[in-house]
Amino acid sequence: MNDPIEQFDVVVIGAGPAGAVSSSLLNQKGYRILVLEKQHFPRFSIGESLLPQCMTYLEQANMLEAVEASAFQHKNGAAFSRGEEYEYFDFREKFSAGWGTTFQVQRDNFDKILADEAQKQGVQIRYGHSVIACDPFADKRQLSVQSDNGQRYQVHAKFVLDASGFGRVLPKMLNLEQASTLTPRQSIFTHIQDNIDQPEYDRDKILITVHPLHHEVWYWLIPFSNGRASLGVVAPTELLETMLGSPLDNLQELVSQGGKLANILKNAQYDTQVRTLGSYSCNVTSLYGENYALLGNAGEFLDPIFSSGVTIAMTSAGLAASTVHKQLSGEQPDWESEYAEPLKTGIKTFKEFVEGWYDQRFQNVVFSKTKSDDITRMISSILAGYAWDTKNPYVKNPSRLSTLAQLCQDD
């Protein structure tokens, strides 16, 4: 006799930030939600520097209080270093309305807090359960699921949200993957006991350092509240392929070349596995389809330079949840105009600034001493995650960055 098929209004694939927030928002509307998570929490994840825009979605999902109670590192801006140059943007001094501060978080704890809060609100999460097939079925989606103990079962869902991150479950199953237009790059990263003893070092900001000789090579240093930090370097794939050491050796060698960064980290203890991630930029042919939509990294991932990943994930979760609610309420939402196009507004903005970082247009702006206070506030807003605020001229027309960079260079 066949096992009964379980019925849910929405199945969410993945319990990371996009999955937790979207499931919470839909649960608030009274829908029966199931989250299927392949891994067991807590688990390591990269992408620890949040942007203030995230706080809006944490509030909406009733998760902010739990996050604030968790003693994560306060964050109020982003600092940039290149040779002897040092500039910073204070997110509290920005063009857009909204939060000006946020947190720098160890993602294993942060993601578990969000998932736990979703469960407390009534969302069902099954850890160690993988979606192995997703097929259309009448006006639903039929998912084949396998637990990590080998159990298999079927689930019917009126709608499926893929929040699987780099796992990209539905893009792979439904042949939606598309090559990114961004240049392939690779990152090497780890967590360290930073032992930073310089009193002038600002733990309230992520520090982005440009390699003194290779402008396309950059480092992140994200301090946590417990004396530890996330450390990583991003470089063209072909450059890293010339380095013959272990990932740890290569990371330490590159840090030794990092100018001021090398001195900041002179006492650091490398006590955690060093990981690598290559060709991470990705895209899809469509962000939605028949009774499904892609959230966050499952749809498109740009680059870690501006810590936009979690912000895009949460924004997609908010947009998708409201559009799914319309559809399940009997309306016929236009997924292109109500989900894909609004989401792509912010992605387009971040993408222009990512490309501008690597071709040095945005580096020229960052390190310019002549940019006005108004321009600084507009740029600060984008770096704070407000890449959807079309009142900002650099969101309404991101290509204005080229003109700004030229003005900064000429000055």
GROMACS .gro file of C-alpha atoms in nm:
model
  411
    1MET     CA    1   0.000   0.000   0.000
    2ASN     CA    2   0.135   0.342  -0.094
    3ASP     CA    3   0.216   0.588   0.180
    4PRO     CA    4  -0.029   0.883   0.203
    5ILE     CA    5   0.083   1.200   0.026
    6GLU     CA    6   0.125   1.494   0.263
    7GLN     CA    7  -0.048   1.820   0.172
    8PHE     CA    8   0.086   2.169   0.242
    9ASP     CA    9   0.003   2.514   0.115
   10VAL     CA   10   0.369   2.607   0.068
   11VAL     CA   11   0.687   2.405   0.082
   12VAL     CA   12   1.008   2.600   0.131
   13ILE     CA   13   1.335   2.435   0.031
   14GLY     CA   14   1.605   2.550   0.272
   15ALA     CA   15   1.594   2.692   0.627
   16GLY     CA   16   1.851   2.971   0.584
   17PRO     CA   17   1.756   3.340   0.611
   18ALA     CA   18   1.538   3.345   0.297
   19GLY     CA   19   1.361   3.025   0.399
   20ALA     CA   20   1.310   3.128   0.760
   21VAL     CA   21   1.179   3.476   0.676
   22SER     CA   22   0.949   3.366   0.391
   23SER     CA   23   0.804   3.078   0.595
   24SER     CA   24   0.741   3.309   0.889
   25LEU     CA   25   0.567   3.572   0.676
   26LEU     CA   26   0.343   3.311   0.513
   27ASN     CA   27   0.274   3.142   0.845
   28GLN     CA   28   0.147   3.479   0.972
   29LYS     CA   29  -0.114   3.465   0.693
   30GLY     CA   30  -0.240   3.131   0.820
   31TYR     CA   31  -0.091   2.900   0.558
   32ARG     CA   32   0.032   2.550   0.634
   33ILE     CA   33   0.407   2.565   0.573
   34LEU     CA   34   0.673   2.293   0.552
   35VAL     CA   35   1.043   2.374   0.535
   36LEU     CA   36   1.275   2.102   0.406
   37GLU     CA   37   1.641   2.153   0.501
   38LYS     CA   38   1.910   1.918   0.373
   39GLN     CA   39   2.156   1.994   0.653
   40HIS     CA   40   2.129   1.996   1.033
   41PHE     CA   41   2.155   2.328   1.218
   42PRO     CA   42   2.378   2.480   1.339
   43ARG     CA   43   2.604   2.450   1.036
   44PHE     CA   44   2.880   2.667   0.891
   45SER     CA   45   2.785   2.927   0.633
   46ILE     CA   46   2.972   3.222   0.489
   47GLY     CA   47   2.822   3.572   0.452
   48GLU     CA   48   2.840   3.713   0.805
   49SER     CA   49   2.812   4.088   0.752
   50LEU     CA   50   2.447   4.194   0.742
   51LEU     CA   51   2.322   4.520   0.594
   52PRO     CA   52   2.077   4.751   0.776
   53GLN     CA   53   1.804   4.684   0.518
   54CYS     CA   54   1.785   4.329   0.662
   55MET     CA   55   1.650   4.465   0.989
   56THR     CA   56   1.321   4.559   0.824
   57TYR     CA   57   1.255   4.197   0.726
   58LEU     CA   58   1.362   4.064   1.066
   59GLU     CA   59   1.107   4.300   1.218
   60GLN     CA   60   0.834   4.187   0.980
   61ALA     CA   61   0.910   3.822   1.057
   62ASN     CA   62   0.901   3.890   1.434
   63MET     CA   63   1.260   3.771   1.467
   64LEU     CA   64   1.439   4.095   1.550
   65GLU     CA   65   1.402   4.069   1.927
   66ALA     CA   66   1.569   3.727   1.930
   67VAL     CA   67   1.854   3.853   1.712
   68GLU     CA   68   1.907   4.162   1.929
   69ALA     CA   69   1.920   3.944   2.241
   70SER     CA   70   2.200   3.729   2.099
   71ALA     CA   71   2.497   3.964   2.159
   72PHE     CA   72   2.608   3.978   1.797
   73GLN     CA   73   2.866   4.237   1.693
   74HIS     CA   74   2.712   4.581   1.632
   75LYS     CA   75   2.773   4.718   1.280
   76ASN     CA   76   2.730   5.079   1.167
   77GLY     CA   77   2.924   5.101   0.844
   78ALA     CA   78   3.189   4.984   0.601
   79ALA     CA   79   3.557   5.081   0.595
   80PHE     CA   80   3.791   5.060   0.296
   81SER     CA   81   4.169   5.047   0.290
   82ARG     CA   82   4.408   5.072  -0.006
   83GLY     CA   83   4.776   5.125   0.061
   84GLU     CA   84   4.791   5.422   0.295
   85GLU     CA   85   4.439   5.533   0.204
   86TYR     CA   86   4.148   5.474   0.442
   87GLU     CA   87   3.786   5.574   0.395
   88TYR     CA   88   3.462   5.470   0.559
   89PHE     CA   89   3.087   5.507   0.517
   90ASP     CA   90   2.869   5.549   0.824
   91PHE     CA   91   2.533   5.384   0.750
   92ARG     CA   92   2.361   5.613   0.998
   93GLU     CA   93   2.442   5.900   0.761
   94LYS     CA   94   2.257   5.793   0.449
   95PHE     CA   95   2.013   5.913   0.188
   96SER     CA   96   1.737   5.656   0.244
   97ALA     CA   97   1.506   5.627   0.541
   98GLY     CA   98   1.529   5.317   0.757
   99TRP     CA   99   1.771   5.135   0.982
  100GLY     CA  100   2.128   5.264   0.994
  101THR     CA  101   2.278   4.987   1.204
  102THR     CA  102   2.279   4.609   1.197
  103PHE     CA  103   2.497   4.317   1.309
  104GLN     CA  104   2.794   4.107   1.206
  105VAL     CA  105   2.703   3.749   1.282
  106GLN     CA  106   2.843   3.400   1.292
  107ARG     CA  107   2.600   3.242   1.052
  108ASP     CA  108   2.576   2.905   1.224
  109ASN     CA  109   2.420   3.075   1.528
  110PHE     CA  110   2.232   3.343   1.335
  111ASP     CA  111   2.065   3.105   1.091
  112LYS     CA  112   1.965   2.871   1.373
  113ILE     CA  113   1.809   3.159   1.567
  114LEU     CA  114   1.594   3.254   1.267
  115ALA     CA  115   1.491   2.894   1.202
  116ASP     CA  116   1.413   2.839   1.571
  117GLU     CA  117   1.197   3.152   1.575
  118ALA     CA  118   1.008   3.030   1.268
  119GLN     CA  119   0.945   2.699   1.445
  120LYS     CA  120   0.824   2.877   1.760
  121GLN     CA  121   0.575   3.063   1.541
  122GLY     CA  122   0.435   2.735   1.409
  123VAL     CA  123   0.641   2.659   1.099
  124GLN     CA  124   0.731   2.292   1.057
  125ILE     CA  125   1.099   2.238   0.969
  126ARG     CA  126   1.244   1.897   0.883
  127TYR     CA  127   1.622   1.882   0.901
  128GLY     CA  128   1.816   1.623   0.705
  129HIS     CA  129   1.545   1.607   0.436
  130SER     CA  130   1.637   1.666   0.070
  131VAL     CA  131   1.410   1.735  -0.227
  132ILE     CA  132   1.509   1.490  -0.501
  133ALA     CA  133   1.236   1.572  -0.755
  134CYS     CA  134   0.983   1.850  -0.812
  135ASP     CA  135   0.714   1.785  -1.071
  136PRO     CA  136   0.396   1.965  -1.179
  137PHE     CA  137   0.081   1.792  -1.053
  138ALA     CA  138  -0.258   1.938  -1.150
  139ASP     CA  139  -0.253   2.287  -0.994
  140LYS     CA  140   0.018   2.188  -0.745
  141ARG     CA  141   0.378   2.073  -0.724
  142GLN     CA  142   0.466   1.718  -0.625
  143LEU     CA  143   0.792   1.686  -0.438
  144SER     CA  144   0.983   1.366  -0.379
  145VAL     CA  145   1.174   1.388  -0.053
  146GLN     CA  146   1.443   1.173   0.101
  147SER     CA  147   1.563   1.194   0.460
  148ASP     CA  148   1.925   1.131   0.549
  149ASN     CA  149   1.825   0.793   0.696
  150GLY     CA  150   1.697   0.684   0.354
  151GLN     CA  151   1.323   0.735   0.409
  152ARG     CA  152   1.137   0.856   0.098
  153TYR     CA  153   0.797   1.020   0.077
  154GLN     CA  154   0.583   1.252  -0.137
  155VAL     CA  155   0.456   1.600  -0.061
  156HIS     CA  156   0.200   1.803  -0.254
  157ALA     CA  157   0.229   2.182  -0.231
  158LYS     CA  158   0.020   2.457  -0.382
  159PHE     CA  159   0.345   2.653  -0.415
  160VAL     CA  160   0.717   2.588  -0.372
  161LEU     CA  161   0.979   2.845  -0.274
  162ASP     CA  162   1.340   2.749  -0.337
  163ALA     CA  163   1.559   2.906  -0.069
  164SER     CA  164   1.834   2.645  -0.103
  165GLY     CA  165   2.114   2.898  -0.156
  166PHE     CA  166   2.418   2.765  -0.339
  167GLY     CA  167   2.249   2.424  -0.341
  168ARG     CA  168   2.025   2.570  -0.616
  169VAL     CA  169   1.784   2.276  -0.602
  170LEU     CA  170   1.518   2.386  -0.852
  171PRO     CA  171   1.754   2.557  -1.099
  172LYS     CA  172   1.937   2.225  -1.133
  173MET     CA  173   1.623   2.009  -1.147
  174LEU     CA  174   1.431   2.233  -1.386
  175ASN     CA  175   1.724   2.332  -1.611
  176LEU     CA  176   1.704   2.698  -1.515
  177GLU     CA  177   2.075   2.761  -1.463
  178GLN     CA  178   2.243   3.028  -1.671
  179ALA     CA  179   2.602   3.147  -1.673
  180SER     CA  180   2.671   3.471  -1.493
  181THR     CA  181   2.806   3.763  -1.694
  182LEU     CA  182   3.050   3.842  -1.412
  183THR     CA  183   3.415   3.736  -1.441
  184PRO     CA  184   3.486   3.404  -1.262
  185ARG     CA  185   3.656   3.457  -0.928
  186GLN     CA  186   3.749   3.246  -0.632
  187SER     CA  187   3.749   3.309  -0.259
  188ILE     CA  188   3.956   3.160   0.023
  189PHE     CA  189   3.815   3.214   0.372
  190THR     CA  190   3.808   3.103   0.732
  191HIS     CA  191   3.731   3.216   1.087
  192ILE     CA  192   4.018   3.327   1.309
  193GLN     CA  193   4.093   3.433   1.664
  194ASP     CA  194   4.191   3.780   1.552
  195ASN     CA  195   4.380   3.910   1.861
  196ILE     CA  196   4.369   4.262   1.716
  197ASP     CA  197   4.542   4.504   1.953
  198GLN     CA  198   4.533   4.834   1.760
  199PRO     CA  199   4.307   5.078   1.952
  200GLU     CA  200   4.219   5.263   1.631
  201TYR     CA  201   4.070   4.952   1.469
  202ASP     CA  202   3.691   4.988   1.441
  203ARG     CA  203   3.510   4.661   1.516
  204ASP     CA  204   3.175   4.825   1.431
  205LYS     CA  205   3.257   4.815   1.059
  206ILE     CA  206   3.346   4.554   0.803
  207LEU     CA  207   3.692   4.628   0.663
  208ILE     CA  208   3.749   4.585   0.289
  209THR     CA  209   4.115   4.600   0.188
  210VAL     CA  210   4.246   4.631  -0.168
  211HIS     CA  211   4.567   4.446  -0.252
  212PRO     CA  212   4.845   4.707  -0.286
  213LEU     CA  213   4.952   4.580  -0.630
  214HIS     CA  214   4.649   4.401  -0.772
  215HIS     CA  215   4.336   4.616  -0.755
  216GLU     CA  216   4.110   4.323  -0.848
  217VAL     CA  217   4.224   4.131  -0.537
  218TRP     CA  218   4.055   4.229  -0.213
  219TYR     CA  219   4.012   4.104   0.144
  220TRP     CA  220   3.727   4.108   0.391
  221LEU     CA  221   3.766   4.127   0.767
  222ILE     CA  222   3.441   4.092   0.960
  223PRO     CA  223   3.490   4.111   1.338
  224PHE     CA  224   3.257   3.928   1.576
  225SER     CA  225   3.172   4.022   1.934
  226ASN     CA  226   3.372   3.734   2.085
  227GLY     CA  227   3.719   3.830   1.960
  228ARG     CA  228   3.690   3.620   1.649
  229ALA     CA  229   3.650   3.731   1.289
  230SER     CA  230   3.567   3.613   0.940
  231LEU     CA  231   3.860   3.659   0.706
  232GLY     CA  232   3.865   3.603   0.332
  233VAL     CA  233   4.028   3.703   0.007
  234VAL     CA  234   3.874   3.721  -0.340
  235ALA     CA  235   4.089   3.702  -0.652
  236PRO     CA  236   4.068   3.607  -1.020
  237THR     CA  237   4.063   3.230  -1.055
  238GLU     CA  238   4.370   3.227  -1.278
  239LEU     CA  239   4.577   3.415  -1.018
  240LEU     CA  240   4.493   3.172  -0.739
  241GLU     CA  241   4.565   2.876  -0.966
  242THR     CA  242   4.929   2.989  -0.979
  243MET     CA  243   4.959   2.949  -0.602
  244LEU     CA  244   5.082   2.600  -0.514
  245GLY     CA  245   5.035   2.593  -0.137
  246SER     CA  246   4.749   2.463   0.075
  247PRO     CA  247   4.443   2.688   0.119
  248LEU     CA  248   4.583   2.794   0.459
  249ASP     CA  249   4.926   2.868   0.313
  250ASN     CA  250   4.775   3.066   0.027
  251LEU     CA  251   4.549   3.268   0.254
  252GLN     CA  252   4.832   3.356   0.491
  253GLU     CA  253   5.060   3.447   0.199
  254LEU     CA  254   4.800   3.680   0.053
  255VAL     CA  255   4.729   3.838   0.393
  256SER     CA  256   5.103   3.903   0.433
  257GLN     CA  257   5.080   4.108   0.112
  258GLY     CA  258   4.780   4.306   0.237
  259GLY     CA  259   4.955   4.620   0.362
  260LYS     CA  260   4.778   4.754   0.672
  261LEU     CA  261   4.574   4.435   0.696
  262ALA     CA  262   4.890   4.231   0.757
  263ASN     CA  263   4.972   4.449   1.058
  264ILE     CA  264   4.615   4.438   1.191
  265LEU     CA  265   4.627   4.058   1.186
  266LYS     CA  266   4.985   4.012   1.302
  267ASN     CA  267   4.869   3.822   1.613
  268ALA     CA  268   4.590   3.623   1.450
  269GLN     CA  269   4.548   3.253   1.522
  270TYR     CA  270   4.435   3.044   1.226
  271ASP     CA  271   4.247   2.776   1.418
  272THR     CA  272   3.963   2.685   1.181
  273GLN     CA  273   3.944   2.500   0.852
  274VAL     CA  274   4.024   2.719   0.552
  275ARG     CA  275   3.766   2.680   0.277
  276THR     CA  276   3.751   2.777  -0.088
  277LEU     CA  277   3.463   2.868  -0.315
  278GLY     CA  278   3.505   2.921  -0.688
  279SER     CA  279   3.285   3.036  -0.977
  280TYR     CA  280   3.020   3.138  -0.724
  281SER     CA  281   2.849   3.403  -0.939
  282CYS     CA  282   2.536   3.250  -1.093
  283ASN     CA  283   2.214   3.336  -1.269
  284VAL     CA  284   1.894   3.173  -1.393
  285THR     CA  285   1.672   3.197  -1.700
  286SER     CA  286   1.373   3.288  -1.481
  287LEU     CA  287   1.311   3.363  -1.114
  288TYR     CA  288   0.969   3.199  -1.116
  289GLY     CA  289   0.755   2.945  -1.298
  290GLU     CA  290   0.444   2.735  -1.260
  291ASN     CA  291   0.375   2.730  -0.886
  292TYR     CA  292   0.735   2.799  -0.782
  293ALA     CA  293   0.976   3.087  -0.728
  294LEU     CA  294   1.346   3.117  -0.652
  295LEU     CA  295   1.474   3.315  -0.355
  296GLY     CA  296   1.817   3.461  -0.281
  297ASN     CA  297   2.120   3.271  -0.402
  298ALA     CA  298   1.901   3.003  -0.558
  299GLY     CA  299   1.814   3.269  -0.815
  300GLU     CA  300   2.117   3.490  -0.858
  301PHE     CA  301   2.436   3.551  -0.663
  302LEU     CA  302   2.664   3.837  -0.762
  303ASP     CA  303   2.975   3.869  -0.551
  304PRO     CA  304   3.060   3.899  -0.180
  305ILE     CA  305   3.218   4.246  -0.211
  306PHE     CA  306   2.923   4.444  -0.067
  307SER     CA  307   2.773   4.172   0.156
  308SER     CA  308   2.453   4.187  -0.047
  309GLY     CA  309   2.369   3.816  -0.033
  310VAL     CA  310   2.156   3.803   0.283
  311THR     CA  311   1.987   4.133   0.196
  312ILE     CA  312   1.887   4.007  -0.149
  313ALA     CA  313   1.772   3.681   0.011
  314MET     CA  314   1.549   3.856   0.265
  315THR     CA  315   1.415   4.103   0.009
  316SER     CA  316   1.323   3.816  -0.222
  317ALA     CA  317   1.157   3.641   0.073
  318GLY     CA  318   0.941   3.945   0.147
  319LEU     CA  319   0.843   4.002  -0.216
  320ALA     CA  320   0.771   3.634  -0.278
  321ALA     CA  321   0.565   3.590   0.039
  322SER     CA  322   0.331   3.875  -0.053
  323THR     CA  323   0.296   3.750  -0.412
  324VAL     CA  324   0.232   3.390  -0.302
  325HIS     CA  325  -0.032   3.520  -0.061
  326LYS     CA  326  -0.209   3.693  -0.349
  327GLN     CA  327  -0.201   3.378  -0.559
  328LEU     CA  328  -0.325   3.150  -0.283
  329SER     CA  329  -0.599   3.402  -0.202
  330GLY     CA  330  -0.744   3.351  -0.550
  331GLU     CA  331  -0.590   3.652  -0.723
  332GLN     CA  332  -0.376   3.621  -1.034
  333PRO     CA  333  -0.058   3.814  -0.958
  334ASP     CA  334   0.180   3.907  -1.235
  335TRP     CA  335   0.497   3.741  -1.110
  336GLU     CA  336   0.712   3.935  -1.353
  337SER     CA  337   0.597   4.282  -1.245
  338GLU     CA  338   0.526   4.200  -0.880
  339TYR     CA  339   0.827   3.982  -0.801
  340ALA     CA  340   1.098   3.951  -1.064
  341GLU     CA  341   1.121   4.312  -1.177
  342PRO     CA  342   1.117   4.466  -0.826
  343LEU     CA  343   1.379   4.217  -0.708
  344LYS     CA  344   1.597   4.285  -1.011
  345THR     CA  345   1.593   4.659  -0.933
  346GLY     CA  346   1.822   4.602  -0.636
  347ILE     CA  347   2.021   4.328  -0.807
  348LYS     CA  348   2.088   4.562  -1.101
  349THR     CA  349   2.209   4.832  -0.864
  350PHE     CA  350   2.442   4.600  -0.675
  351LYS     CA  351   2.567   4.450  -1.001
  352GLU     CA  352   2.668   4.790  -1.138
  353PHE     CA  353   2.862   4.863  -0.821
  354VAL     CA  354   3.022   4.516  -0.821
  355GLU     CA  355   3.141   4.566  -1.178
  356GLY     CA  356   3.250   4.919  -1.085
  357TRP     CA  357   3.454   4.782  -0.797
  358TYR     CA  358   3.654   4.547  -1.018
  359ASP     CA  359   3.709   4.793  -1.304
  360GLN     CA  360   3.805   5.056  -1.042
  361ARG     CA  361   3.525   5.305  -1.114
  362PHE     CA  362   3.379   5.253  -0.769
  363GLN     CA  363   3.719   5.230  -0.604
  364ASN     CA  364   3.786   5.578  -0.745
  365VAL     CA  365   3.466   5.699  -0.579
  366VAL     CA  366   3.534   5.529  -0.246
  367PHE     CA  367   3.882   5.677  -0.207
  368SER     CA  368   3.801   6.019  -0.353
  369LYS     CA  369   3.849   6.309  -0.113
  370THR     CA  370   3.626   6.538  -0.321
  371LYS     CA  371   3.287   6.363  -0.317
  372SER     CA  372   3.017   6.579  -0.163
  373ASP     CA  373   2.823   6.498   0.151
  374ASP     CA  374   2.512   6.435  -0.060
  375ILE     CA  375   2.696   6.185  -0.282
  376THR     CA  376   2.843   6.017   0.024
  377ARG     CA  377   2.496   5.970   0.174
  378MET     CA  378   2.362   5.826  -0.153
  379ILE     CA  379   2.648   5.577  -0.175
  380SER     CA  380   2.616   5.497   0.194
  381SER     CA  381   2.251   5.405   0.137
  382ILE     CA  382   2.339   5.153  -0.132
  383LEU     CA  383   2.614   5.002   0.082
  384ALA     CA  384   2.360   4.980   0.366
  385GLY     CA  385   2.138   4.766   0.142
  386TYR     CA  386   1.885   5.025   0.027
  387ALA     CA  387   1.942   4.929  -0.337
  388TRP     CA  388   1.565   4.933  -0.402
  389ASP     CA  389   1.512   5.299  -0.307
  390THR     CA  390   1.449   5.448  -0.651
  391LYS     CA  391   1.448   5.799  -0.501
  392ASN     CA  392   1.824   5.754  -0.488
  393PRO     CA  393   1.964   5.868  -0.826
  394TYR     CA  394   2.221   5.585  -0.819
  395VAL     CA  395   1.942   5.329  -0.782
  396LYS     CA  396   1.710   5.489  -1.035
  397ASN     CA  397   1.997   5.495  -1.286
  398PRO     CA  398   2.295   5.287  -1.164
  399SER     CA  399   2.501   5.374  -1.474
  400ARG     CA  400   2.543   5.722  -1.322
  401LEU     CA  401   2.829   5.559  -1.134
  402SER     CA  402   3.048   5.598  -1.445
  403THR     CA  403   2.995   5.975  -1.453
  404LEU     CA  404   3.060   6.002  -1.081
  405ALA     CA  405   3.378   5.796  -1.107
  406GLN     CA  406   3.505   6.017  -1.387
  407LEU     CA  407   3.439   6.331  -1.185
  408CYS     CA  408   3.620   6.183  -0.886
  409GLN     CA  409   3.915   6.082  -1.104
  410ASP     CA  410   3.937   6.422  -1.270
  411ASP     CA  411   3.940   6.592  -0.931
   0.00000   0.00000   0.00000
